[in-house]
PDB file of C-alpha atoms in Angstrom:
ATOM      1  CA  MET A 950     -59.540  10.519 -38.820  1.00 49.00           C
ATOM      2  CA  GLY A 951     -57.573   6.851 -39.487  1.00 51.00           C
ATOM      3  CA  ASN A 952     -54.336   9.441 -40.645  1.00 57.00           C
ATOM      4  CA  VAL A 953     -54.590  11.528 -37.648  1.00 56.00           C
ATOM      5  CA  LEU A 954     -54.832   8.408 -34.890  1.00 57.00           C
ATOM      6  CA  LYS A 955     -51.585   6.075 -36.135  1.00 62.00           C
ATOM      7  CA  PRO A 956     -48.988   8.961 -35.335  1.00 59.00           C
ATOM      8  CA  LEU A 957     -50.902   9.966 -32.145  1.00 58.00           C
ATOM      9  CA  VAL A 958     -50.172   5.981 -31.353  1.00 56.00           C
ATOM     10  CA  VAL A 959     -46.651   5.271 -33.189  1.00 59.00           C
ATOM     11  CA  GLY A 960     -45.632   8.977 -30.428  1.00 59.00           C
ATOM     12  CA  ILE A 961     -47.418   7.795 -27.076  1.00 63.00           C
ATOM     13  CA  LEU A 962     -46.026   3.927 -27.165  1.00 54.00           C
ATOM     14  CA  GLY A 963     -42.400   5.949 -28.422  1.00 59.00           C
ATOM     15  CA  LEU A 964     -42.616   7.832 -25.578  1.00 52.00           C
ATOM     16  CA  LEU A 965     -44.159   4.924 -23.288  1.00 50.00           C
ATOM     17  CA  PHE A 966     -41.304   2.832 -24.591  1.00 51.00           C
ATOM     18  CA  CYS A 967     -38.348   5.245 -24.072  1.00 50.00           C
ATOM     19  CA  LEU A 968     -39.592   6.014 -20.409  1.00 50.00           C
ATOM     20  CA  SER A 969     -39.798   2.869 -19.726  1.00 51.00           C
ATOM     21  CA  GLY A 970     -36.609   0.974 -21.199  1.00 53.00           C
ATOM     22  CA  CYS A 971     -34.527   3.785 -22.189  1.00 50.00           C
ATOM     23  CA  ALA A 972     -33.222   5.235 -19.042  1.00 46.00           C
ATOM     24  CA  ARG A 973     -33.073   3.366 -16.229  1.00 43.00           C
ATOM     25  CA  LEU A 974     -33.261   5.523 -12.491  1.00 43.00           C
ATOM     26  CA  ASP A 975     -30.056   3.029 -11.398  1.00 44.00           C
ATOM     27  CA  GLY A 976     -28.166   5.213 -14.365  1.00 45.00           C
ATOM     28  CA  HIS A 977     -27.628   2.257 -16.101  1.00 47.00           C
ATOM     29  CA  ALA A 978     -28.783   2.304 -19.678  1.00 47.00           C
ATOM     30  CA  GLY A 979     -31.415  -0.830 -20.831  1.00 48.00           C
ATOM     31  CA  SER A 980     -33.846  -2.348 -18.859  1.00 48.00           C
ATOM     32  CA  GLY A 981     -32.271  -5.682 -17.736  1.00 50.00           C
ATOM     33  CA  GLY A 982     -31.003  -5.686 -13.970  1.00 52.00           C
ATOM     34  CA  GLY A 983     -27.440  -6.268 -13.173  1.00 54.00           C
ATOM     35  CA  ALA A 984     -23.633  -4.724 -13.021  1.00 55.00           C
ATOM     36  CA  PRO A 985     -22.687  -2.283 -16.163  1.00 55.00           C
ATOM     37  CA  GLN A 986     -21.303  -3.747 -18.713  1.00 58.00           C
ATOM     38  CA  GLU A 987     -16.753  -2.697 -19.269  1.00 58.00           C
ATOM     39  CA  THR A 988     -16.171  -1.179 -22.148  1.00 54.00           C
ATOM     40  CA  PRO A 989     -13.889  -2.619 -24.995  1.00 58.00           C
ATOM     41  CA  GLU A 990     -10.523  -1.487 -23.861  1.00 60.00           C
ATOM     42  CA  THR A 991     -10.368  -0.454 -28.037  1.00 62.00           C
ATOM     43  CA  SER A 992     -12.924   2.196 -28.031  1.00 65.00           C
ATOM     44  CA  LYS A 993     -12.183   6.056 -27.414  1.00 68.00           C
ATOM     45  CA  PRO A 994     -12.822   7.819 -24.833  1.00 70.00           C
ATOM     46  CA  VAL A 995     -15.297  11.202 -26.026  1.00 68.00           C
ATOM     47  CA  ARG A 996     -14.161  14.566 -25.476  1.00 65.00           C
ATOM     48  CA  ILE A 997     -16.970  17.085 -24.113  1.00 66.00           C
ATOM     49  CA  TYR A 998     -16.313  20.540 -25.037  1.00 63.00           C
ATOM     50  CA  THR A 999     -18.273  23.571 -22.666  1.00 63.00           C
ATOM     51  CA  ASP A1000     -18.081  27.496 -23.898  1.00 63.00           C
ATOM     52  CA  PRO A1001     -16.258  28.929 -21.344  1.00 62.00           C
ATOM     53  CA  VAL A1002     -17.235  30.379 -18.843  1.00 67.00           C
ATOM     54  CA  TYR A1003     -16.322  34.130 -18.541  1.00 65.00           C
ATOM     55  CA  THR A1004     -16.004  36.493 -15.088  1.00 70.00           C
ATOM     56  CA  GLY A1005     -15.564  39.620 -15.515  1.00 71.00           C
ATOM     57  CA  GLN A1006     -15.243  41.993 -18.461  1.00 75.00           C
ATOM     58  CA  ALA A1007     -11.855  42.908 -20.364  1.00 77.00           C
ATOM     59  CA  SER A1008     -10.202  46.989 -19.846  1.00 79.00           C
ATOM     60  CA  GLY A1009     -10.545  48.893 -21.633  1.00 85.00           C
ATOM     61  CA  GLU A1010      -7.187  48.812 -22.126  1.00 87.00           C
ATOM     62  CA  LEU A1011      -6.914  45.298 -22.988  1.00 81.00           C
ATOM     63  CA  ASN A1012      -9.364  45.556 -25.845  1.00 85.00           C
ATOM     64  CA  ALA A1013      -7.515  48.278 -27.072  1.00 91.00           C
ATOM     65  CA  ILE A1014      -4.383  45.911 -26.858  1.00 91.00           C
ATOM     66  CA  GLY A1015      -6.397  43.432 -28.571  1.00 89.00           C
ATOM     67  CA  ASN A1016      -8.073  45.558 -31.661  1.00 91.00           C
ATOM     68  CA  LYS A1017      -4.254  46.027 -32.282  1.00 94.00           C
ATOM     69  CA  ILE A1018      -3.419  42.725 -32.376  1.00 93.00           C
ATOM     70  CA  ASN A1019      -6.076  41.105 -34.242  1.00 92.00           C
ATOM     71  CA  ASP A1020      -5.915  44.069 -36.748  1.00 94.00           C
ATOM     72  CA  TYR A1021      -1.781  42.901 -37.056  1.00 95.00           C
ATOM     73  CA  THR A1022      -3.151  38.690 -36.707  1.00 94.00           C
ATOM     74  CA  ALA A1023      -5.960  39.320 -39.156  1.00 93.00           C
ATOM     75  CA  ALA A1024      -2.730  40.440 -42.058  1.00 95.00           C
ATOM     76  CA  HIS A1025      -0.895  37.435 -41.733  1.00 95.00           C
ATOM     77  CA  PRO A1026      -3.793  34.810 -41.333  1.00 94.00           C
ATOM     78  CA  ASP A1027      -1.435  32.269 -42.624  1.00 94.00           C
ATOM     79  CA  THR A1028       1.511  32.800 -39.520  1.00 94.00           C
ATOM     80  CA  PHE A1029      -1.727  33.426 -37.283  1.00 93.00           C
ATOM     81  CA  SER A1030      -4.867  30.467 -35.893  1.00 92.00           C
ATOM     82  CA  GLY A1031      -6.317  33.978 -33.955  1.00 90.00           C
ATOM     83  CA  THR A1032      -6.908  35.266 -30.445  1.00 90.00           C
ATOM     84  CA  TYR A1033      -8.418  35.395 -27.312  1.00 87.00           C
ATOM     85  CA  PHE A1034      -8.977  36.310 -24.296  1.00 84.00           C
ATOM     86  CA  SER A1035      -8.706  33.926 -20.947  1.00 84.00           C
ATOM     87  CA  SER A1036     -11.511  33.680 -18.713  1.00 80.00           C
ATOM     88  CA  ASP A1037     -11.462  35.550 -16.219  1.00 82.00           C
ATOM     89  CA  SER A1038     -10.853  38.426 -19.395  1.00 83.00           C
ATOM     90  CA  SER A1039      -7.113  38.993 -18.075  1.00 87.00           C
ATOM     91  CA  LYS A1040      -5.138  38.037 -20.797  1.00 89.00           C
ATOM     92  CA  ILE A1041      -5.115  37.835 -24.962  1.00 91.00           C
ATOM     93  CA  PHE A1042      -3.582  34.151 -25.932  1.00 92.00           C
ATOM     94  CA  VAL A1043      -2.556  34.514 -29.809  1.00 94.00           C
ATOM     95  CA  GLY A1044      -2.119  31.628 -31.214  1.00 93.00           C
ATOM     96  CA  VAL A1045       0.900  31.542 -33.238  1.00 94.00           C
ATOM     97  CA  VAL A1046       1.766  28.155 -36.290  1.00 93.00           C
ATOM     98  CA  GLU A1047       4.702  28.980 -37.229  1.00 89.00           C
ATOM     99  CA  PRO A1048       7.083  31.086 -35.009  1.00 90.00           C
ATOM    100  CA  GLY A1049       9.954  30.878 -37.238  1.00 91.00           C
ATOM    101  CA  ASP A1050       8.443  33.252 -39.136  1.00 91.00           C
ATOM    102  CA  GLU A1051       8.538  37.182 -40.509  1.00 95.00           C
ATOM    103  CA  ALA A1052       4.914  38.197 -39.113  1.00 94.00           C
ATOM    104  CA  ALA A1053       5.431  35.834 -36.035  1.00 95.00           C
ATOM    105  CA  SER A1054       8.832  37.667 -35.405  1.00 95.00           C
ATOM    106  CA  VAL A1055       7.159  41.582 -36.447  1.00 95.00           C
ATOM    107  CA  PHE A1056       4.371  40.048 -33.459  1.00 95.00           C
ATOM    108  CA  GLU A1057       6.787  39.624 -31.163  1.00 95.00           C
ATOM    109  CA  ARG A1058       8.019  43.190 -30.959  1.00 95.00           C
ATOM    110  CA  LEU A1059       4.565  44.965 -31.211  1.00 95.00           C
ATOM    111  CA  ALA A1060       3.364  42.608 -28.258  1.00 95.00           C
ATOM    112  CA  ASP A1061       6.574  43.995 -26.350  1.00 95.00           C
ATOM    113  CA  ARG A1062       5.503  47.292 -26.984  1.00 95.00           C
ATOM    114  CA  LEU A1063       1.715  46.864 -26.463  1.00 94.00           C
ATOM    115  CA  ASP A1064       2.229  44.802 -23.486  1.00 93.00           C
ATOM    116  CA  PRO A1065       6.017  45.524 -21.771  1.00 93.00           C
ATOM    117  CA  GLY A1066       6.503  42.571 -19.210  1.00 92.00           C
ATOM    118  CA  ARG A1067       3.978  40.275 -21.278  1.00 91.00           C
ATOM    119  CA  LYS A1068       2.170  39.653 -18.459  1.00 92.00           C
ATOM    120  CA  ARG A1069      -1.784  40.330 -20.787  1.00 90.00           C
ATOM    121  CA  VAL A1070      -0.631  38.590 -24.381  1.00 94.00           C
ATOM    122  CA  VAL A1071       0.584  35.726 -24.006  1.00 93.00           C
ATOM    123  CA  THR A1072       1.930  33.116 -27.490  1.00 93.00           C
ATOM    124  CA  VAL A1073       0.252  29.668 -27.707  1.00 93.00           C
ATOM    125  CA  ASP A1074       1.904  26.512 -30.332  1.00 93.00           C
ATOM    126  CA  ALA A1075      -1.244  26.651 -32.573  1.00 91.00           C
ATOM    127  CA  GLN A1076      -2.562  23.303 -35.229  1.00 91.00           C
ATOM    128  CA  TRP A1077      -3.575  25.703 -37.712  1.00 88.00           C
ATOM    129  CA  SER A1078      -3.325  28.738 -39.347  1.00 90.00           C
ATOM    130  CA  TRP A1079      -6.720  30.822 -39.157  1.00 89.00           C
ATOM    131  CA  THR A1080      -6.113  30.131 -42.823  1.00 90.00           C
ATOM    132  CA  GLU A1081      -6.326  26.230 -42.768  1.00 89.00           C
ATOM    133  CA  LEU A1082      -9.095  26.903 -39.829  1.00 85.00           C
ATOM    134  CA  ASP A1083     -11.167  29.162 -42.611  1.00 83.00           C
ATOM    135  CA  ALA A1084     -10.959  27.315 -45.890  1.00 88.00           C
ATOM    136  CA  LEU A1085     -12.730  23.743 -43.683  1.00 82.00           C
ATOM    137  CA  ARG A1086     -15.304  25.597 -43.219  1.00 75.00           C
TER     138      ARG A1086
END
């Protein structure tokens, strides 16, 4: 019985400790009063990434264009970083790492043919290629 009681007591004490001192209702951490302390200038802000909120659904035509673009970019993983839909599902963004590469030039012609006026296919500069991203995975 002592083996069961000890973890239960530790768990209850831990819960009570957290409830009493970890988060105050006024939004300040800790159990002491007074003004919040300033953060040292050397600390860097933390970026919080969230999943994009997609509204609507891409049209059948845009999905067909996306499939052709994905096929092409997947065949050239050293030049491109990938493709993705805009949050409103009206455009396809293509990450280009090597804009001077022959594969990027051919892609520009393909995109012009698939989307005359280039209102739905948008190229963006990318820092890492799909090959580099996949190597990190």
